[in-house]
Backbone as a ProteinNet text record, in pm:
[ID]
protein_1_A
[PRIMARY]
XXXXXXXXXXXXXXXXXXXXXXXXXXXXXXXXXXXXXXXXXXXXXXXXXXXXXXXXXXXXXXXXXXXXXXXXXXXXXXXXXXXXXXXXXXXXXXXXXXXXXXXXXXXXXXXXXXXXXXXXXXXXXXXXXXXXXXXXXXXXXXXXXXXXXXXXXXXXXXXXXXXXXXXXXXXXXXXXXXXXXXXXXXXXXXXXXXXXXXXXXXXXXXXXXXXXXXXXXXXXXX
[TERTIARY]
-78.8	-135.6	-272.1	-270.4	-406.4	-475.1	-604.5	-669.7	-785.5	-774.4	-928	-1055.3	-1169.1	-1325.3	-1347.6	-1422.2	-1505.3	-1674.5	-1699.8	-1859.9	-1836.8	-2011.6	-2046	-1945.4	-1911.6	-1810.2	-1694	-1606.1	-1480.9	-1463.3	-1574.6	-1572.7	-1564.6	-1461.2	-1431.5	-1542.4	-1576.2	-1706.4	-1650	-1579.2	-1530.1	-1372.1	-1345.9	-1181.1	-1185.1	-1232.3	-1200.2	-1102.4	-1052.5	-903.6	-773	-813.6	-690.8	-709.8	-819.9	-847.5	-785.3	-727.3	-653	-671.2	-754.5	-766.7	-651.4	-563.1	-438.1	-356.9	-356.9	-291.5	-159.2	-75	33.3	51.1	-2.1	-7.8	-68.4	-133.2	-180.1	-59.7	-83	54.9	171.5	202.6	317.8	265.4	158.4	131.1	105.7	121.9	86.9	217.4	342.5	413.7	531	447.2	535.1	499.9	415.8	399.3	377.7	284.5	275.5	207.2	131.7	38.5	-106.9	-204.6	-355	-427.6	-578.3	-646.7	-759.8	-803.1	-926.6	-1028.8	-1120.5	-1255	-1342	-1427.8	-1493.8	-1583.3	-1778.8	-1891.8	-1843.9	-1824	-1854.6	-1989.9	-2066.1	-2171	-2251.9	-2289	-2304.7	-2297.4	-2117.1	-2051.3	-1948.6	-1943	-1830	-1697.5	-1571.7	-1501.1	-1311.8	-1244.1	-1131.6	-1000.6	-944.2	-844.5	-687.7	-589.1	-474.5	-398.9	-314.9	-292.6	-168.7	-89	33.1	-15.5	7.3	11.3	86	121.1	233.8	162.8	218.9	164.1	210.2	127.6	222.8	130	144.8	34.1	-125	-163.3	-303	-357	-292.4	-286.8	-238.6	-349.9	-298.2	-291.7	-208.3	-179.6	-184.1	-273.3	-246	-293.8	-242.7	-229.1	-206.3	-290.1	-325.1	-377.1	-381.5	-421.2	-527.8	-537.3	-670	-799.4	-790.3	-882.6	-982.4	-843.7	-886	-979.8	-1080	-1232.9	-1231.5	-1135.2	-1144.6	-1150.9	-1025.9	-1042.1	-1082	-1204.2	-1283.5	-1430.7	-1445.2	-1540.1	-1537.1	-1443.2	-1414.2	-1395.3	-1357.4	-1441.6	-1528.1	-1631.4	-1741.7	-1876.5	-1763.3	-1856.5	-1781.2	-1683.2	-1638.3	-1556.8	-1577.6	-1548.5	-1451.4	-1357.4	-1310.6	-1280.9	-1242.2	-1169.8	-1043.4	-981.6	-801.6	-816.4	-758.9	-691.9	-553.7	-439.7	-307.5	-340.5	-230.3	-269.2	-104.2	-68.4	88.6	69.8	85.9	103.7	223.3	248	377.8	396.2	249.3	322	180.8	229.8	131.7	90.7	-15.9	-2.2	-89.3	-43	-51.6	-76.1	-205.2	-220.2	-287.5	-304	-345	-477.3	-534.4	-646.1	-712.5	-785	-817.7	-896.4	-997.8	-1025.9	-962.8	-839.8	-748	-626.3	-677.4	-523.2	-589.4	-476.9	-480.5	-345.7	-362.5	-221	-229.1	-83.3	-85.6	-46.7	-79.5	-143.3	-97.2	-79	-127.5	-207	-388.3	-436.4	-484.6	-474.2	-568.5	-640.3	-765.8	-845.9	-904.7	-865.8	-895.7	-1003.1	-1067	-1199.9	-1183.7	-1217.4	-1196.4	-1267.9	-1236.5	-1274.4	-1199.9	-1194.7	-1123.4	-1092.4	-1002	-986.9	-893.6	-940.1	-831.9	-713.1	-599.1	-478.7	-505	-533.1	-502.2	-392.8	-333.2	-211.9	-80.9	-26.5	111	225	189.3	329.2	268	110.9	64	126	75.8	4.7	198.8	312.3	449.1	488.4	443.8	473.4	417.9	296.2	183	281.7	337.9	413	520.1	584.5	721.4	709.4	592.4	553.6	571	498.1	418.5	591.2	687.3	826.6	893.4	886.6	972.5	908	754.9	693.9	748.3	777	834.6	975.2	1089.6	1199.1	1296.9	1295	1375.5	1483.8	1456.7	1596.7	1584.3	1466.5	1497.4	1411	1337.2	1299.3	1367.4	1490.4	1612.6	1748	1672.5	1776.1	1741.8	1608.5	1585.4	1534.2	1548.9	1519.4	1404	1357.7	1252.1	1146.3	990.5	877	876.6	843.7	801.2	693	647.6	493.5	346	392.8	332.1	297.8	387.3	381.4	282.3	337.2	210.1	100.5	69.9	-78.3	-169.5	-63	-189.6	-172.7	-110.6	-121.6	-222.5	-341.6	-466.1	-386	-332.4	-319.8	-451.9	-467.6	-615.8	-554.2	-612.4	-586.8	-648.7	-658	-788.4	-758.5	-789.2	-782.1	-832	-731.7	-814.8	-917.6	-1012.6	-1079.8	-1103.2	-1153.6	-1127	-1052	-1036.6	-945.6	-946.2	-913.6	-913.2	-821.9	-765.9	-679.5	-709.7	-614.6	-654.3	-490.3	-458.2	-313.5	-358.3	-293.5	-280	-90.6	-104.1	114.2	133.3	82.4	80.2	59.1	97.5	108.3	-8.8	-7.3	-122.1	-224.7	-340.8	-453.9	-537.6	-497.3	-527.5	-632.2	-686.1	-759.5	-685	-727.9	-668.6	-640.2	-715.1	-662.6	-599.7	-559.2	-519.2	-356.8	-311.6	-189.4	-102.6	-117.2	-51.3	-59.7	-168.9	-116.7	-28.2	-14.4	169.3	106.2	75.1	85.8	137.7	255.9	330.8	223.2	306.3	187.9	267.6	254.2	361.6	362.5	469.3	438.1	548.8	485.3	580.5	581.6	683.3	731.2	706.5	659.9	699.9	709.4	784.3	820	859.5	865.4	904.5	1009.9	1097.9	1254.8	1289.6	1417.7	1462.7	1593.6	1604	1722.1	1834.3	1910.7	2051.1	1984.3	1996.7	1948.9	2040.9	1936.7	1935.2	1960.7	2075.1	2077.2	1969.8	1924.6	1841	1948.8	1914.8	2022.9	2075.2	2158	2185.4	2263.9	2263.1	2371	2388.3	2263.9	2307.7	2407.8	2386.7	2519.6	2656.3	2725.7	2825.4	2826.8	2701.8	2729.9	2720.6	2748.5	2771.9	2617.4	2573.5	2419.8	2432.7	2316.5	2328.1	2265.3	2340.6	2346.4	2215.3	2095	1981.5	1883	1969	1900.2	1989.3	2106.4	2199.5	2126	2101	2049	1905.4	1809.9	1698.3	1750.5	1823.5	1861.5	1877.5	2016.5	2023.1	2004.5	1827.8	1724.9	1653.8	1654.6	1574.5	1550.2	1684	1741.7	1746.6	1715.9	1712.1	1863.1	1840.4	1896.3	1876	1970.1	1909.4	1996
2039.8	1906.1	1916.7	1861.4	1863.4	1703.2	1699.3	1612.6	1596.5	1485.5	1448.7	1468.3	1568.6	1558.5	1420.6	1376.6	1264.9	1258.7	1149.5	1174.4	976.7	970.8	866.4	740.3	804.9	707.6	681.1	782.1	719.4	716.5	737.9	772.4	629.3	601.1	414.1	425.4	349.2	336.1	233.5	134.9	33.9	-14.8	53.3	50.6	195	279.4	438.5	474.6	453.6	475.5	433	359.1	350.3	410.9	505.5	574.8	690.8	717	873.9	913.4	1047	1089.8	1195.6	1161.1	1268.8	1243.7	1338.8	1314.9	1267.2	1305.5	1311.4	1180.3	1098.4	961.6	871.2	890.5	855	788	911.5	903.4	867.6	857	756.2	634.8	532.7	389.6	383.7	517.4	455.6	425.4	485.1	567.7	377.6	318.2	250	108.9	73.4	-3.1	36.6	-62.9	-65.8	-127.1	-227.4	-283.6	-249.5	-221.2	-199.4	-266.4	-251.7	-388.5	-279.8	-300.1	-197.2	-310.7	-262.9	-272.7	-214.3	-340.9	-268.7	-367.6	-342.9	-423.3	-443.8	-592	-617.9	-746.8	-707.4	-795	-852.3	-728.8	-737.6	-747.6	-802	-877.2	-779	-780.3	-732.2	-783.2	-737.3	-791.3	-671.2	-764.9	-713.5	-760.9	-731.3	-730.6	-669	-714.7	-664.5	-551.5	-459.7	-365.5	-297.8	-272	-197.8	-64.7	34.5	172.4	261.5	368.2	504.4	593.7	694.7	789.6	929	1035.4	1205.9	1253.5	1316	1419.6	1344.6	1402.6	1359.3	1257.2	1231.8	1124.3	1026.4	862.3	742.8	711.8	644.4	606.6	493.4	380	279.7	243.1	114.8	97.3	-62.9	-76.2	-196.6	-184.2	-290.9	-309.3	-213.7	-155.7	-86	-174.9	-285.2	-376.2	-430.8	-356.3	-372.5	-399.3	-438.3	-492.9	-442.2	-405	-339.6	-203.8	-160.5	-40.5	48.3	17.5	22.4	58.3	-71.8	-73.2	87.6	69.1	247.2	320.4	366.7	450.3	496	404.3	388.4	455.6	413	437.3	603.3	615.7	760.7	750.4	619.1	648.4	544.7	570.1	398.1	404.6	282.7	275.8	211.9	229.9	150	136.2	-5.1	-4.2	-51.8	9.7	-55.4	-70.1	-195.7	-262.3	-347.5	-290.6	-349.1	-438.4	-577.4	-648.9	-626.3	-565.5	-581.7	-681.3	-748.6	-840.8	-918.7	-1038.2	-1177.1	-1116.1	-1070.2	-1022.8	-1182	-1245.9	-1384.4	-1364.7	-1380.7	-1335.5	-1451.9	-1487.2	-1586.9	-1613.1	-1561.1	-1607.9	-1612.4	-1678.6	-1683.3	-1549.1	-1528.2	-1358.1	-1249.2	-1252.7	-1124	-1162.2	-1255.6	-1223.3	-1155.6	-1123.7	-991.9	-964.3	-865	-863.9	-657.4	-670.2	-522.2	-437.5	-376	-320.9	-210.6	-143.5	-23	-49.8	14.8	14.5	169.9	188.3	299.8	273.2	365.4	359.7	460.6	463.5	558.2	594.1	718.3	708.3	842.2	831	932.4	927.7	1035.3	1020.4	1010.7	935.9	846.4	964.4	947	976.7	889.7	905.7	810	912.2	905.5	979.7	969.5	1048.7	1014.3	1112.8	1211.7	1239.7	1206.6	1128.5	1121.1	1155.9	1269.3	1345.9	1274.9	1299.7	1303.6	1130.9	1039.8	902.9	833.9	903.4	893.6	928.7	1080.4	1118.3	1028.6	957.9	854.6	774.9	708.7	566.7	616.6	721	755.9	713.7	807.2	776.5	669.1	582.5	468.2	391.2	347.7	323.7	374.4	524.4	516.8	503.7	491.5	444.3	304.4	196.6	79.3	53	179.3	153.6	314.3	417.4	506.7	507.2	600.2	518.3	492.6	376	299.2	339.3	460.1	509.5	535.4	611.2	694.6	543.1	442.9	294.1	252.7	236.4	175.9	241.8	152.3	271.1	314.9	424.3	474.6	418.4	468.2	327.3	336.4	266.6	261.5	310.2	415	452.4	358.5	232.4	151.2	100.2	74.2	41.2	115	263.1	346.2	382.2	350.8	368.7	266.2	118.3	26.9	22.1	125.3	92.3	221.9	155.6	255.2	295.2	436.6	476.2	566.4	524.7	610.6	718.4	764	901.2	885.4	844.6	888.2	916.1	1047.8	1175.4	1191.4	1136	1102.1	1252.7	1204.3	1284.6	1266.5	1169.1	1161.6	1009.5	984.4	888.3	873.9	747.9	703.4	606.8	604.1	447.6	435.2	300.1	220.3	206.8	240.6	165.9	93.9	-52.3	-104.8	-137.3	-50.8	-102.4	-93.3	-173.2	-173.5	-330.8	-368.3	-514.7	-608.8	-732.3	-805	-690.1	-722.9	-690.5	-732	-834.9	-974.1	-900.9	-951.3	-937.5	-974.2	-882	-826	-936.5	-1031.4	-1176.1	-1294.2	-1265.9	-1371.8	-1336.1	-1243.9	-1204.4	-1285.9	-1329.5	-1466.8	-1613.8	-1593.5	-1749.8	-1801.4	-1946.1	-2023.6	-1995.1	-1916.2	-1903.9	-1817.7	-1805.8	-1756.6	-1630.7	-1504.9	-1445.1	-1316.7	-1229.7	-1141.8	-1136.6	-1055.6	-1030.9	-1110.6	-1134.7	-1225.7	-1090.4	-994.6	-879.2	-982	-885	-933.1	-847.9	-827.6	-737.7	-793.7	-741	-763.5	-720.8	-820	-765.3	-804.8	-736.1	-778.2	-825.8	-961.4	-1035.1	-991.9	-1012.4	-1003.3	-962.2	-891.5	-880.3	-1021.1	-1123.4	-1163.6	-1150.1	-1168.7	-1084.1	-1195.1	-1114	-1231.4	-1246.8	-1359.6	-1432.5	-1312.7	-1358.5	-1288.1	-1132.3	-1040.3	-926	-872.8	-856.8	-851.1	-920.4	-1060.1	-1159.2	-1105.7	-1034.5	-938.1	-826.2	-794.5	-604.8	-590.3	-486.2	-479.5	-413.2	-470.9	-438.8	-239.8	-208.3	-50.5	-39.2	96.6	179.1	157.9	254.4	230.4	92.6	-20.4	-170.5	-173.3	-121.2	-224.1	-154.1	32.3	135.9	27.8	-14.9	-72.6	-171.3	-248.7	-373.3	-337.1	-239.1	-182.3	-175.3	-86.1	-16.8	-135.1	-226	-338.3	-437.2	-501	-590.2	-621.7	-759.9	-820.8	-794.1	-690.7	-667	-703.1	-845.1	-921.1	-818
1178.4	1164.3	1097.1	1005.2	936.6	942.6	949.2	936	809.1	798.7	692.4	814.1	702.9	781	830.3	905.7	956.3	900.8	855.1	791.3	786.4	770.9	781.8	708.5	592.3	498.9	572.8	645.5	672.9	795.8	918.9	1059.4	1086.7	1208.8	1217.1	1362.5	1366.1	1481.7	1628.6	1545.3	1635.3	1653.6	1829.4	1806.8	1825.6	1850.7	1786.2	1832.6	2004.7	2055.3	1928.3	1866.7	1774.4	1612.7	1615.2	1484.2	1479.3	1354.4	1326.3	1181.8	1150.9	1049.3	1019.3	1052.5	1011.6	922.1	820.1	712.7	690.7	786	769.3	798.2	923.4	940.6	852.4	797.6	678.6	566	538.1	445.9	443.6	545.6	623.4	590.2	635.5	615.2	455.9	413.4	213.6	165.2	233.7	129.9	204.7	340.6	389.3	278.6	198.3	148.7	-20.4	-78.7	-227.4	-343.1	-183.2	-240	-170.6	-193.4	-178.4	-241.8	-135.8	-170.4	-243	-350.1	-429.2	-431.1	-389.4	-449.7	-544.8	-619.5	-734.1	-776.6	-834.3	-839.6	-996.6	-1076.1	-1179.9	-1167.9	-1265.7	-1281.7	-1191.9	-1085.9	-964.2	-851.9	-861.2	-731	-707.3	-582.6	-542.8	-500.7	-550.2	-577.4	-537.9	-451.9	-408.1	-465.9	-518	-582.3	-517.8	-524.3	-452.8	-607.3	-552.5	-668.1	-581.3	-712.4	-656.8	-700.1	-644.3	-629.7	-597.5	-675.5	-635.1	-609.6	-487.3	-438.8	-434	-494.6	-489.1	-396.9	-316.1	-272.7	-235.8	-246.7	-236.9	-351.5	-426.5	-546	-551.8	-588	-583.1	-739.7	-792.2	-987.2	-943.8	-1006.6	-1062.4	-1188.4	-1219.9	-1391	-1423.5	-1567.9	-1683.3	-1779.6	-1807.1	-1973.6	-1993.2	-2115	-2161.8	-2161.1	-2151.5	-2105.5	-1972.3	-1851.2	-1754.6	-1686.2	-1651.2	-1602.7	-1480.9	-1397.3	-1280.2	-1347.7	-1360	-1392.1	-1444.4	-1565.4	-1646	-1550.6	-1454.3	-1353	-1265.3	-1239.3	-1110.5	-1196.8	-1318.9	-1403.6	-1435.4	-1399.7	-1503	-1363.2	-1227.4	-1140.5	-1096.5	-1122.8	-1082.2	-921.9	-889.6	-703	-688.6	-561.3	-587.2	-425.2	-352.1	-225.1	-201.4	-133.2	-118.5	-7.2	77.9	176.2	164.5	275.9	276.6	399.1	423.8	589.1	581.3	721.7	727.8	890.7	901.4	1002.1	1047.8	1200	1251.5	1363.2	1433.6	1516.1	1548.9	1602.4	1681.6	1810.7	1874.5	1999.1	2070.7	2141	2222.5	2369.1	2357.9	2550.4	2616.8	2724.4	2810.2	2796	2720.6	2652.9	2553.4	2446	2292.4	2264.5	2368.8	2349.7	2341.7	2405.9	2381.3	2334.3	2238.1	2113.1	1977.3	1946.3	1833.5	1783	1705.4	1600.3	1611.5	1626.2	1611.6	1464	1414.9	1279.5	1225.6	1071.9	1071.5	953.8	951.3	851.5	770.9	657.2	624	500.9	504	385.6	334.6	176.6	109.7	82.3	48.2	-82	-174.7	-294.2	-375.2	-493.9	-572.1	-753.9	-776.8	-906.5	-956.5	-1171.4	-1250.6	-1352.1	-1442.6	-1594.1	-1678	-1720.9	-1723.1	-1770.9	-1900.9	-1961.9	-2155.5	-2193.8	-2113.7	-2193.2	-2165.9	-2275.4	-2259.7	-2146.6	-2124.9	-2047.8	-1934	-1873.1	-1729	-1703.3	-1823.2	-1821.3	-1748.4	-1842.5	-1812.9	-1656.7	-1659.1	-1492.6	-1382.7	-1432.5	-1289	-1295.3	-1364.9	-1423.4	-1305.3	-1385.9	-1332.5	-1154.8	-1134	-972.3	-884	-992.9	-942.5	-926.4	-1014	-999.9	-872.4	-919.9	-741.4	-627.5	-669	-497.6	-486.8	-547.5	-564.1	-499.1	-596.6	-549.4	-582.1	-475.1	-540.1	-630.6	-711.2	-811.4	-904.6	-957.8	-1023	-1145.5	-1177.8	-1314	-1362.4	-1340.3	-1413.6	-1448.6	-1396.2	-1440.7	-1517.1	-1593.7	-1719.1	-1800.4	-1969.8	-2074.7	-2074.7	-2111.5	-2155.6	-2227.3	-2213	-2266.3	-2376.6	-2514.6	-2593.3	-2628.3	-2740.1	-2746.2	-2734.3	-2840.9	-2811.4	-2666.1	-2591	-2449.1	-2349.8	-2352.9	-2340.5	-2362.8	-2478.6	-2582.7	-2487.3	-2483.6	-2456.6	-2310.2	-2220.6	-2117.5	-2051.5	-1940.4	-1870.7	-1742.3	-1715.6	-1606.4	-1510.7	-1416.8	-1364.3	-1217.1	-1219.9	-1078.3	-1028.7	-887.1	-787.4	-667.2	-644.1	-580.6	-443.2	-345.5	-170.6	-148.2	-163.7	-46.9	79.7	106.4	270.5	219.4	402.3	488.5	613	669.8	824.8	778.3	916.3	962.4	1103.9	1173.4	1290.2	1269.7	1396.7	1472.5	1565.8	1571.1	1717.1	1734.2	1825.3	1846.9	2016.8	2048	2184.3	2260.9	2352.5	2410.8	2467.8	2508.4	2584.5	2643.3	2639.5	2701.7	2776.5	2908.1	2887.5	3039.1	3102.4	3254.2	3379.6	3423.6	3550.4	3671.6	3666.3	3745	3653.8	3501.6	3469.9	3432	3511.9	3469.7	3535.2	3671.8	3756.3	3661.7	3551.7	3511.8	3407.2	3479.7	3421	3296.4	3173.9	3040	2981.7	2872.9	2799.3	2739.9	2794.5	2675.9	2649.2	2519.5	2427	2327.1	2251.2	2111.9	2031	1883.4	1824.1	1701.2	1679.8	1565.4	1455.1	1350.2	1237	1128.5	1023.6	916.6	795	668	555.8	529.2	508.4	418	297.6	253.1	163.1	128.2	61.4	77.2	-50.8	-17.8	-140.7	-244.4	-378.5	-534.2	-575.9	-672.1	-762.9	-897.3	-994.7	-1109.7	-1200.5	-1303.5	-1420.1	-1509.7	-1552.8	-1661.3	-1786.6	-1868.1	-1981.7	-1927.9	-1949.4	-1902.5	-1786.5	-1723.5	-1565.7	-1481.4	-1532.5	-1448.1	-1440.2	-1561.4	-1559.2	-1486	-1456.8	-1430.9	-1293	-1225.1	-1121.7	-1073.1	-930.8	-927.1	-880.5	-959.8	-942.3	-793	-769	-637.9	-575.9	-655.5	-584.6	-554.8	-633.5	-611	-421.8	-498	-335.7	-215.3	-226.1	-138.9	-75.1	-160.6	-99.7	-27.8	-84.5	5.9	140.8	163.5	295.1	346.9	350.7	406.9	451.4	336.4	378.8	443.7	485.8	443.8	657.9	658.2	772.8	941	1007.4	1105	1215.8	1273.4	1366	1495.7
[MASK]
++++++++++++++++++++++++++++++++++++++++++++++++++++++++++++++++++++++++++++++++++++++++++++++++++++++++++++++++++++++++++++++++++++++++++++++++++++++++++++++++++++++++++++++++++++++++++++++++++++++++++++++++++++++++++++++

């Protein structure tokens, strides 16, 4: 079991019973989602932005226009931060002070780099796809040079990390457990419904393996 160091940047102060610098858990809440929230100062302000991201190893890829204003920004500063944060439930207790939602969050920090070669800028891409949907790089054609030229892929390289779990029930006080009020958890999760074909040739074809495979996995089990 390995862990990330603890230092002023990623040590969680408040809550600590539910802090874990372990990698492996970590990496579990990245690899369970796909979207992260980045931060980054343009023109003084600071500013959060939601971003899809693929993950290898100790490496987060995301990617846009060569224009990018974010990404240009965490360049320019060398550093960047991510959080992913997955809601799994309403926690509802007999009183407005001890309701809460049970969680998994983590947050990144690292240096950050621009991909400028081809092969690497293809492989982040490639990544960044099957962190999305296994499968589904080897389903469509191959990019166009152009496509690539104008597209900014960046690397940035966890050095440290923390997260916060809460997965556990009411917390409510010790004499208000006798009262007539409803109190528990309301689950909640993200699925995924039937594939949709888009108009024009798909409507004919039969949906491929690894679209139906996500569904599966995904897909609402009452």
């Amino acid at each position: 079991m390995k862990d990330y160091s603890k230092s002023k940047l990623n040590r969680i102060k408040r809550g600590q019973i539910r802090a874990t610098y372990d990698v492996e858990k970590i990496n579990s809440i990245l690899d369970a989602g796909f979207i992260g929230y980045v931060s980054y100062i343009y023109q003084d302000r600071a500013i959060t932005l939601p971003m899809a991201y693929g993950r290898k190893e100790d490496k987060i890829y995301l990617h846009g226009s060569q224009a990018n204003r974010m990404l240009l920004a965490l360049l320019e500063a060398k550093q960047m931060s991510m959080t992913v944060m997955h809601l799994d439930a309403l926690v509802l207790a007999r009183s407005g002070l001890h309701h809460s939602v049970n969680y998994r969050s983590a947050t990144l920090f690292g240096s950050i780099k621009n991909l400028e070669n081809p092969k690497e800028k293809e492989a982040a891409l490639a990544c960044f796809m099957e962190h999305m949907m296994t499968g589904r790089w080897d389903g469509i054609r191959p990019m166009h040079k152009k496509e690539l030229d104008r597209t900014m892929v960046v690397e940035m390289t966890i050095e440290t990390a923390s997260a916060k779990v809460r997965d556990v029930g009411v917390g409510d006080e010790p004499e208000d457990y006798n009262l007539d009020v409803w109190a528990g958890l309301v689950p909640l999760k993200q699925v995924a419904e039937y594939p949709i074909p888009d108009k024009g040739l798909p409507q004919k074809m039969e949906i491929p393996k690894h679209v139906l495979d996500y569904y599966q996995q995904n897909k609402y089990n009452a």
